[in-house]
mmCIF file of C-alpha atoms in Angstrom:
data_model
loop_
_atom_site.group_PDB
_atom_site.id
_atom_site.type_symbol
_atom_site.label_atom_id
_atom_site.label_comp_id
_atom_site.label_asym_id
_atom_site.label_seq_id
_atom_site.Cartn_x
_atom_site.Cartn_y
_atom_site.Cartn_z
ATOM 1 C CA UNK A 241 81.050 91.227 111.416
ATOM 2 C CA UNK A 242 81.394 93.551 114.435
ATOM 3 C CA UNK A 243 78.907 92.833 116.403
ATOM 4 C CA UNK A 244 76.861 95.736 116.083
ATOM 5 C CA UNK A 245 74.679 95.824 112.825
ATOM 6 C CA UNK A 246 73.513 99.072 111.143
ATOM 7 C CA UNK A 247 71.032 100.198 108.816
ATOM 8 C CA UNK A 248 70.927 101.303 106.273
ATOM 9 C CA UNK A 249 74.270 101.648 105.127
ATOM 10 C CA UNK A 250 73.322 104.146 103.020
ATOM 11 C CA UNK A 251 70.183 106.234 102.616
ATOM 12 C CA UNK A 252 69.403 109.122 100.582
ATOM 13 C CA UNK A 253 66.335 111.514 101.795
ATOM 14 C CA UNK A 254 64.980 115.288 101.287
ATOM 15 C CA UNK A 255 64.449 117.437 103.269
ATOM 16 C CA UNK A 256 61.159 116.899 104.153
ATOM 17 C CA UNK A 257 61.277 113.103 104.936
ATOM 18 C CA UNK A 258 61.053 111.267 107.708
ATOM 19 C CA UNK A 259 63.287 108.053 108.031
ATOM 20 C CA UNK A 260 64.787 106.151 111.366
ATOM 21 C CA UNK A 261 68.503 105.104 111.440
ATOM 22 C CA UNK A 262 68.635 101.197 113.512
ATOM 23 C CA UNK A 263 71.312 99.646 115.036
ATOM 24 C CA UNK A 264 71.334 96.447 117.105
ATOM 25 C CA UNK A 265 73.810 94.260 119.236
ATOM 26 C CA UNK A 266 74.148 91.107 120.415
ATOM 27 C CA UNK A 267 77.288 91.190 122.538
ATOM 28 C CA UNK A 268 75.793 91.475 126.372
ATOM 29 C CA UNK A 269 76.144 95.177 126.458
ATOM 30 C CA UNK A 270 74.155 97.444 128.242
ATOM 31 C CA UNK A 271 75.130 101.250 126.942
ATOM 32 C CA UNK A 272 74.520 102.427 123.158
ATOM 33 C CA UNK A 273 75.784 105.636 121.604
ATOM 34 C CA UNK A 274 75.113 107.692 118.424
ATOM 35 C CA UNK A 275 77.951 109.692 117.277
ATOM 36 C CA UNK A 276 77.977 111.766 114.461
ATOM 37 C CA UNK A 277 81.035 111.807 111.877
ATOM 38 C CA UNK A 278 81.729 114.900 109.003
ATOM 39 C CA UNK A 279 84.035 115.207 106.483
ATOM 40 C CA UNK A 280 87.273 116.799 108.319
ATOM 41 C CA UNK A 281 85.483 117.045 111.848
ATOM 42 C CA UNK A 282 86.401 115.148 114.924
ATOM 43 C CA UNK A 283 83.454 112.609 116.277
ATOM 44 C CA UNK A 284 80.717 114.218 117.986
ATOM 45 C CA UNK A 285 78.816 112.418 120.227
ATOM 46 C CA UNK A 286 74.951 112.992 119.971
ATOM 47 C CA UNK A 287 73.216 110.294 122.609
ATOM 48 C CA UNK A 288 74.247 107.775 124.902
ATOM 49 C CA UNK A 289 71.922 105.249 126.688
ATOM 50 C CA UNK A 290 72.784 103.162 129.571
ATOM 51 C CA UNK A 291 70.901 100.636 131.095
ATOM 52 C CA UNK A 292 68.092 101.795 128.595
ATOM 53 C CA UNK A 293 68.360 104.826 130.132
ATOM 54 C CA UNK A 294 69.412 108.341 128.315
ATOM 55 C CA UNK A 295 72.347 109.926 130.046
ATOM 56 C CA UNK A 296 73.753 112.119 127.837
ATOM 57 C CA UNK A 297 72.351 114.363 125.338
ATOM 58 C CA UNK A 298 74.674 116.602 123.270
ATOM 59 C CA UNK A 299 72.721 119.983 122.511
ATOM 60 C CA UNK A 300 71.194 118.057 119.278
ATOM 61 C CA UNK A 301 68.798 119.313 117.451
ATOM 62 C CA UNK A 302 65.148 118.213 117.621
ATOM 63 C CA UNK A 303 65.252 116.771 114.144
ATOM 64 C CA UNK A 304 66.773 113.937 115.600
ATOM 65 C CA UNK A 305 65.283 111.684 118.036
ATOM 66 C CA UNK A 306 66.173 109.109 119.692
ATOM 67 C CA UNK A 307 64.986 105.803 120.833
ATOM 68 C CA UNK A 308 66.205 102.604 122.829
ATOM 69 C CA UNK A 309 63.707 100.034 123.227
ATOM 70 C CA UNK A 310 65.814 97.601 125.137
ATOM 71 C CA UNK A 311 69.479 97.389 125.594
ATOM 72 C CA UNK A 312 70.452 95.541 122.400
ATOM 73 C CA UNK A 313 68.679 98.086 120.289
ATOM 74 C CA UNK A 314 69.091 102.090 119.233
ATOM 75 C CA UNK A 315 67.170 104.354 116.953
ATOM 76 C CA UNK A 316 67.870 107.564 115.295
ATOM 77 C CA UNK A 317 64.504 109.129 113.832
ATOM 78 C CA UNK A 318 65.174 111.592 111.440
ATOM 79 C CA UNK A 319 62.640 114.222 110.559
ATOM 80 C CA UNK A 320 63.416 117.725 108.471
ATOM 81 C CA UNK A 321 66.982 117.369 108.725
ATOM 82 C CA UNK A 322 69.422 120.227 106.164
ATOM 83 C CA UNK A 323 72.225 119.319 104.563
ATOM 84 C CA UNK A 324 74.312 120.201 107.026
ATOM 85 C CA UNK A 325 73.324 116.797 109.150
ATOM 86 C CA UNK A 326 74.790 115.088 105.544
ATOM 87 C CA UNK A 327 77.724 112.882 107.611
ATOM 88 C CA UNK A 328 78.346 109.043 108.282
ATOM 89 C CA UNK A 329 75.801 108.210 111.699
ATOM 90 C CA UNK A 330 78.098 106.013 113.688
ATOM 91 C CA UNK A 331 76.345 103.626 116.491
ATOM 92 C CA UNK A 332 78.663 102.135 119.307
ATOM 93 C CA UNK A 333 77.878 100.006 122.542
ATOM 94 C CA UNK A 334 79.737 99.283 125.531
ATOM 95 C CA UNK A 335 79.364 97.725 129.288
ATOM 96 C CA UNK A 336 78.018 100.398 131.169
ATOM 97 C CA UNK A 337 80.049 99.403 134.010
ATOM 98 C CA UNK A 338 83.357 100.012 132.903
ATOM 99 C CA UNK A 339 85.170 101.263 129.317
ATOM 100 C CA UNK A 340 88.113 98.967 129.722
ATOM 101 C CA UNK A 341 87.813 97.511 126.308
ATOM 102 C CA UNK A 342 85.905 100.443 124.713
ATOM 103 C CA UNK A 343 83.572 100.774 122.496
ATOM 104 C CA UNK A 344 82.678 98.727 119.404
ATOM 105 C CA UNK A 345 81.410 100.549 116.852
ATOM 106 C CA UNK A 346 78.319 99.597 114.093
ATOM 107 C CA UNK A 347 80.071 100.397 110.206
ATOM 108 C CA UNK A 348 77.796 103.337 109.880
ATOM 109 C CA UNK A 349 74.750 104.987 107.774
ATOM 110 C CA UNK A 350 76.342 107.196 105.425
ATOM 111 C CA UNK A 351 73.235 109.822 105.465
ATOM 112 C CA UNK A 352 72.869 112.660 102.474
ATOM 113 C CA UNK A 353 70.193 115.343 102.868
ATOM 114 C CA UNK A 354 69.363 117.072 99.342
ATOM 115 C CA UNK B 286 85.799 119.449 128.761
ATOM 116 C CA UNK B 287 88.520 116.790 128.765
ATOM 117 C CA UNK B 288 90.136 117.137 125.797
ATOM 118 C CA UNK B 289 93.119 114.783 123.816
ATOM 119 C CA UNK B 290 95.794 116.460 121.209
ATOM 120 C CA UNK B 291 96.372 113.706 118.537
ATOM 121 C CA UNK B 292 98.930 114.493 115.973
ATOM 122 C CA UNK B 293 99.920 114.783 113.607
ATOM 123 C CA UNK B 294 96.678 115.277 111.837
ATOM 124 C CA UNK B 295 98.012 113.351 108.610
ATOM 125 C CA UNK B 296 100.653 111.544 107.051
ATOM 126 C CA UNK B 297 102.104 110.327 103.565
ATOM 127 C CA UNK B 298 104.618 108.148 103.745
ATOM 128 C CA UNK B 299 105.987 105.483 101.879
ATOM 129 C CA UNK B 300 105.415 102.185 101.721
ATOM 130 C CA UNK B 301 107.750 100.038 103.843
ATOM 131 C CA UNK B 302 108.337 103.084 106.521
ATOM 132 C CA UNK B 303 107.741 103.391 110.272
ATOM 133 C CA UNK B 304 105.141 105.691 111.362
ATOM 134 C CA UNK B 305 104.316 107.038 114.892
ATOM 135 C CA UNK B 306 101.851 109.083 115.917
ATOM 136 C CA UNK B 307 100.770 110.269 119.845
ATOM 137 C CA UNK B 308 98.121 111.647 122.363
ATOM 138 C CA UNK B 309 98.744 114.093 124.646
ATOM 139 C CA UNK B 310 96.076 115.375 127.441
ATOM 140 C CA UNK B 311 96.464 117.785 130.269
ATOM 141 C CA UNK B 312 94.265 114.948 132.323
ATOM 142 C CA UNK B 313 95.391 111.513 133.246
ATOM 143 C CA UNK B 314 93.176 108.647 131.887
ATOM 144 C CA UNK B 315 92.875 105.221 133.356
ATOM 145 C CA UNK B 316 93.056 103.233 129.943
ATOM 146 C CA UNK B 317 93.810 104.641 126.464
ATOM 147 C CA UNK B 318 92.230 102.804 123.508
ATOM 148 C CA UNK B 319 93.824 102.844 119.779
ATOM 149 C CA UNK B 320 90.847 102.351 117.010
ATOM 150 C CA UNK B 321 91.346 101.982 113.077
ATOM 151 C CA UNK B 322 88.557 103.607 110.725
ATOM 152 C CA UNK B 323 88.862 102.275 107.654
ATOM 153 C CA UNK B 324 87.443 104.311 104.600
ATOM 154 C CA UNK B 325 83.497 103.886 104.887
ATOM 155 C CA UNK B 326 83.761 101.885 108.030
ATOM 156 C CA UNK B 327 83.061 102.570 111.895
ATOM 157 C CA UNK B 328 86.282 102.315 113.792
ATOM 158 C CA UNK B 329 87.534 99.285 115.352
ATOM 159 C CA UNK B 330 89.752 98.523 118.328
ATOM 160 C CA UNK B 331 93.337 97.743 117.406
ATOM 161 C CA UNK B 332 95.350 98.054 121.030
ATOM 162 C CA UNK B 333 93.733 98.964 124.951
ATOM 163 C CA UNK B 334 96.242 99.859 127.621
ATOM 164 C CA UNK B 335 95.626 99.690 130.963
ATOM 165 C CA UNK B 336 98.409 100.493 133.296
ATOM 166 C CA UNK B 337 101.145 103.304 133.412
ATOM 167 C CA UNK B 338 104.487 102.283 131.558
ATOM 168 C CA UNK B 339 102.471 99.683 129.704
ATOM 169 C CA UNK B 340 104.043 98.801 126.163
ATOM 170 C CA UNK B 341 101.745 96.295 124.470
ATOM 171 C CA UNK B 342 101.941 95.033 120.730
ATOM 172 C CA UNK B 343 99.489 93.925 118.283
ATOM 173 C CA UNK B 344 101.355 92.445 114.914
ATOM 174 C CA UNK B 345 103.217 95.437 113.560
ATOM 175 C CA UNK B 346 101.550 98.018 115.866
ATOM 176 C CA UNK B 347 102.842 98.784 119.099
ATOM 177 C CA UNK B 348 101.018 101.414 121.833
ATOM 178 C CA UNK B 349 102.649 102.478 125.177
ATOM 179 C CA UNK B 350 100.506 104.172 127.850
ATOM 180 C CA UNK B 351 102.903 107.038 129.282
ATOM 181 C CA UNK B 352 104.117 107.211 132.465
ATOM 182 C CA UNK B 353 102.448 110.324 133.093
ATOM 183 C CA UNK B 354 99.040 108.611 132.247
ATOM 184 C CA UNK B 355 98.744 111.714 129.891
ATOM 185 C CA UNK B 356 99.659 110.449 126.912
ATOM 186 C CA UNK B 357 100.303 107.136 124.393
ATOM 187 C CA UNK B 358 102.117 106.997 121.399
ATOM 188 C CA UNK B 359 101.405 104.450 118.441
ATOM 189 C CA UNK B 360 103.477 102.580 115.936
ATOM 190 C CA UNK B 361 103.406 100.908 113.101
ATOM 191 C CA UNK B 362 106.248 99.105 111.540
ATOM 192 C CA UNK B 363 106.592 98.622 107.604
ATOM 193 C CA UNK B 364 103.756 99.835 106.544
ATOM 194 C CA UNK B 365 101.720 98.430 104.199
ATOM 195 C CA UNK B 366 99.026 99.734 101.823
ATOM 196 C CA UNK B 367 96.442 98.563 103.815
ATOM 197 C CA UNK B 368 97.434 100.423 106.884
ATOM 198 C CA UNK B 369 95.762 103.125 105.308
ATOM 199 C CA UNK B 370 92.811 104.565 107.282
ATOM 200 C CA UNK B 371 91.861 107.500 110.235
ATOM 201 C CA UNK B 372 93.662 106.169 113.845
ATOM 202 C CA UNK B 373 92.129 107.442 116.755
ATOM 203 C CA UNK B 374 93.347 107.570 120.151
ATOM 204 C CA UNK B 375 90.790 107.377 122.833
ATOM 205 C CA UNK B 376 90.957 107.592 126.891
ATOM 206 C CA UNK B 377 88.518 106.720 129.378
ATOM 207 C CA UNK B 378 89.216 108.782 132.522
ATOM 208 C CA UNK B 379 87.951 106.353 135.487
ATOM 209 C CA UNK B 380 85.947 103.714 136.765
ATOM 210 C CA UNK B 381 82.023 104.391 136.260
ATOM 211 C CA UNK B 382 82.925 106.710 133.193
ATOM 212 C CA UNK B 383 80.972 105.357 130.206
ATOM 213 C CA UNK B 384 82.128 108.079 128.198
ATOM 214 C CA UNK B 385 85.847 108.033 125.624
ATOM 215 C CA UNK B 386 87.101 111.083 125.076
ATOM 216 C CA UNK B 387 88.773 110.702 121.431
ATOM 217 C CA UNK B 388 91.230 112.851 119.551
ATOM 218 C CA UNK B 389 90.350 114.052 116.658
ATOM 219 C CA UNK B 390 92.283 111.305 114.317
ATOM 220 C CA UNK B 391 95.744 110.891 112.323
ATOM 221 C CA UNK B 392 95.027 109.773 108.562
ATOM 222 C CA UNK B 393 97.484 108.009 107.264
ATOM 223 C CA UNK B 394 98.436 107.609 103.774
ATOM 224 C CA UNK B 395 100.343 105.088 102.618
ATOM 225 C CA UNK B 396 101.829 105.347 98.732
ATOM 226 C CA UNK B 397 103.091 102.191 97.454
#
């Protein structure tokens, strides 16, 4: 158990579906990230909220929108995605006042658009 | 944008061998992190380091922040099978950042 839960851990949807991606934490901390992992590509980061708060948005898409409630939880909603967003969906929180022991990271939705 | 150079970018090696693998940035970073990703799995935290010079050890797996604060190196002593994975180097560049930069990750093989 990290300490950041995700799910699903797996989820299968067309191209024409709408789903949401959750992740929650119960470790005190007050930033959340999505990144975005592919097969042979480096992590991207897509969103990062601190103190509820979206401070960074990575040129995404539109298709994917998200959503932070309150600091211990994140949402991805997914909506007309391609295959192309097929990857693992990685969710990672932090203290927003300092990186000194990084992030932890969620074990990931592997997505697959068909 | 900041950017790490992690390499190499894989490795096979035999069980029982040493490995090392190392960052390198053209910016100096204030900590640099070391995460495992195991197959199917986010990554998680093996070593942080925190001050210039630093050599810190976790089990087999030793990190050392450079001197330079531009790059770290990682090692692994007699490797096992399950050392297998993607390691990823990450830096955070100073206080208020809430941002890592990562490199791009070292698979490692490891044939028994």
């Amino acid at each position: 158990e990290t300490g950041v839960t995700q799910t699903p851990r797996h989820l299968v949807m067309g191209m024409t579906n709408k789903k949401s991606l959750k992740c929650e934490q119960h470790l005190g901390h007050n930033a959340m990230y999505w990144y975005k992992q592919s097969a042979k590509k480096p992590l991207e980061l897509m969103f990062v909220y601190s103190l509820e708060e979206r401070v960074e948005n990575n040129s995404v898409p539109s298709r994917f929108s998200p959503e932070c409630p309150n600091s211990s939880h994140l949402f991805l909603h997914l909506h007309t995605l391609q295959p192309e967003d097929s990857a693992l969906y990685l969710c990672a929180s932090s203290q927003a006042q300092g990186l000194d022991y990084g992030y932890t990271f969620g074990s990931g939705t592997r997505l697959t658009v068909v | 944008g900041q950017q790490l150079n992690q390499s190499p970018q894989s490795m096979f090696i035999q069980e029982g061998e040493d490995v090392s693998m190392n960052c390198t940035s053209s910016s100096i970073f204030n900590t640099w992190l070391w995460y495992k990703q195991d197959p199917g799995e986010g990554p998680v935290l093996l070593i942080a380091l925190y001050k210039a010079g630093e050599l810190t050890s976790n089990g087999r797996l030793t990190a050392q922040f450079g001197i330079t604060r531009k790059d770290s190196f990682l090692n692994i002593s007699a490797s096992i099978p399950s050392d297998v994975g993607i390691y990823f180097c990450a830096g955070v560049s100073g206080a208020g950042s809430y941002q890592l930069t990562f490199g791009k990750g070292t698979k490692l093989s490891v044939i028994p």
